[in-house]
């Protein structure tokens, strides 16, 4: 499913002395099956955008099209559940949303709110708990007896159980240790590739955006200032500096190396693996050429 | 979420009223509440209104905030006004229609009581609008200090108060976040039939309590590590300074009292 | 060198009645000298935060001793020892006690009965050290995570401690906030030579330390300089940590049979290594 923001502006507390504008004329189209990263500093408006993606916030101006439903500014909307079912959001520190007595009950909470039968919801819970890397025995435990990392996986399973067509991730790895971080990111990447889940990653990690996303949008002070593929975005180092953003580690390293060599590598590499392969390839070609 | 709460909000500024010591402001408001009940005829109510207007002008608070402060009690005001109009049957009859009889005294009393409400709300609002909650707490702690002799845990109460004030915005943010997270999972407390809304309270409250307890635990640890062990032997960083203006403010209350006593019938 | 802190064969369990339950900290010994920056690394649940709680006297070990400034920590000297140690915790919100920045920095001073004039001076000085002196009257809800943590550091510094403990103080921050906090700590070390103990799983923070203590399953797995620890390579990854970028790339290049001299800790080393071993002809 695709989502399109058209000239979206948003203000908190409009019409009071405390009015605070958070978004200005944002245009952003997220096609079906894509992996879109939205990057920006804290306060750049990326969390506000995120809440527009399933109508938790409605634009003050402009419109948001979510699949075949369009949310217009100033119009009263009734029953947004179908929209919310299709767009699942994994909020930052999602473990804070757990509330049920058992993990199972918490996972089936979402789907049952959207009218899925209990039996079906329980089935989904059993499949998903394994998918997020926890044993099935966890289902009968209280979520509050689990470790922080386990709680996060349960919360993620709870969102996936709604079987959304789009999944929105808000800093899904914040506070995790390196292994936990990789596991969670790989899990979502697998879902994206295997189930064609449209994925929107809201993050300040250039590394994750470079590694996983196929499209990137940069937010700065409420404006969407840059959009493009990772290659396009990261070959534009001067522009990024304006928004106080850094290049991913790999790209910075590639630049360093190119400067030393006095020439360019054949392409811009976005992961360490790709860079290692490219360098090895270059060396082989040079050897064979001699 | 915070934006809806204009009543009771502190608006920073640098007016005469803003600069007053919280102790003098607290005493002032407390005395004013009593003094208001001295008024009992038209001249005295005019004096009260004029005095309140003066305080408002000196605080340089926009009328917007004061009017907003009235909203929660407007129904109460209208209700008492009507009560007096319909049920005080003294003085000449001035209006009659079917079963409605309005007497002069009723109208008079209705207006008086409304003015009383108005000045009380305005003056207490001025207190909260011009004094940060933490200064109010400081003022209270000092003013209630003598009660320590009667084993009232004044320091602890003040600390509890200031920590609660400190955490209100944090918990409001948290409420908003959890509400949004549960809304995204199809449980909406803001719309739908009342039955569904009640059901949506549990998914909101449980996480909120869990997190509040976690915060309380963290905070207690942090306070302990930073050497907190009760009020004994502590010094105070927040100092209160009584200036000539404070004395003037309190004198104005004495003057008003004298005028009211002289004018009242 | 003056010893600031030492742990001798410290063992701690949260469930002393049940010997089968795994101990949170088991037979850990190490010491910290004055002026050192030591980092305790390990994945979540490796026992690193329990160590911080043992040092600050929030917990007492079932066996072994914790010595702070030459004294064995006990109920009697607990408060004295706490006045010598500044500690910054993980969650920026949950340690901000005061209504404003300056009130919060003064909190520990008030607790220790420091006279008013002295307090004012120390609060300003401490806030200057963390570059937050323009924010004296700001309320916590108007500060970023990184700013709140800097205020927390100032709150610790105001007491003029002998040791600053950072208990995962950067793990909840965005990259910008993390940079702010780390650069403040680095500056402090340069200017005042403050002893720092940081507990972290952030590599960037770990590499900045003089010595690393690598915890796994409640035990000390290894101890050494950052290069010694990172030389463990794959073992680190197996135990849930990561390698610095340059070392990771070195391994990947070697796997692609690119000739390299050796372990490269920094990117500069790796660029030079690549250059001299391969391109420079």
Coordinates of C-alpha atoms in Angstrom, one line a residue, chain B residues 2 10 132 134 159 162-163 166-167 169-170 173 211 214-230 232-239, chain C residues 53 56 58 79 82 87 89 91 93-100 102-116 119-120 123-124 140-141 155:
Chain B
X2 CA -0.5 20.8 27.8
X10 CA 2.5 30.4 34.8
X132 CA 6.0 29.9 39.1
X134 CA 7.9 26.2 42.4
X159 CA 9.5 18.5 48.2
X162 CA 7.9 20.4 43.8
X163 CA 8.7 16.9 42.4
X166 CA 8.4 18.9 37.9
X167 CA 6.9 15.6 36.6
X169 CA 4.7 17.7 31.9
X170 CA 6.7 14.5 31.7
X173 CA 3.8 13.6 27.4
X211 CA 6.2 3.8 34.0
X214 CA 9.7 3.0 37.3
X215 CA 10.4 6.7 37.3
X216 CA 9.7 7.0 41.0
X217 CA 12.2 4.2 41.7
X218 CA 14.9 5.8 39.4
X219 CA 14.3 9.2 41.0
X220 CA 14.6 7.8 44.5
X221 CA 17.9 6.1 43.5
X222 CA 19.3 9.2 41.9
X223 CA 18.3 11.3 45.0
X224 CA 19.9 8.9 47.4
X225 CA 23.1 8.8 45.4
X226 CA 23.2 12.5 45.4
X227 CA 23.1 12.5 49.1
X228 CA 19.5 13.2 50.0
X229 CA 18.5 12.0 53.5
X230 CA 15.7 14.2 54.6
X232 CA 17.8 17.7 58.4
X233 CA 21.0 19.7 57.8
X234 CA 20.1 20.8 54.3
X235 CA 20.8 24.3 53.1
X236 CA 18.5 26.1 50.6
X237 CA 19.6 27.2 47.1
X238 CA 16.3 29.0 46.4
X239 CA 16.3 32.1 48.5
Chain C
X53 CA 25.1 0.1 42.2
X56 CA 27.5 3.8 45.0
X58 CA 22.9 1.1 46.7
X79 CA 27.2 9.1 52.9
X82 CA 28.7 9.3 48.2
X87 CA 26.9 9.5 39.3
X89 CA 22.2 7.5 35.2
X91 CA 17.3 8.0 31.8
X93 CA 14.2 12.5 32.8
X94 CA 14.3 10.3 35.8
X95 CA 17.2 12.0 37.6
X96 CA 16.2 15.6 37.1
X97 CA 15.0 16.6 40.6
X98 CA 15.0 20.4 40.5
X99 CA 12.4 22.7 38.9
X100 CA 15.1 24.4 36.8
X102 CA 20.3 25.6 38.4
X103 CA 18.0 24.1 41.1
X104 CA 18.9 20.7 39.9
X105 CA 22.6 21.3 39.9
X106 CA 22.3 22.6 43.5
X107 CA 20.4 19.6 44.8
X108 CA 23.4 17.6 46.0
X109 CA 25.0 20.7 47.4
X110 CA 21.8 21.4 49.4
X111 CA 21.9 17.8 50.7
X112 CA 25.4 18.2 51.9
X113 CA 24.7 21.5 53.7
X114 CA 26.9 23.7 51.5
X115 CA 26.3 27.4 52.5
X116 CA 24.3 29.6 50.1
X119 CA 26.5 27.1 46.3
X120 CA 25.9 29.9 43.9
X123 CA 26.5 25.9 40.5
X124 CA 27.7 28.5 38.0
X140 CA 13.7 20.2 32.1
X141 CA 10.8 19.8 29.6
X155 CA 25.0 18.3 39.3

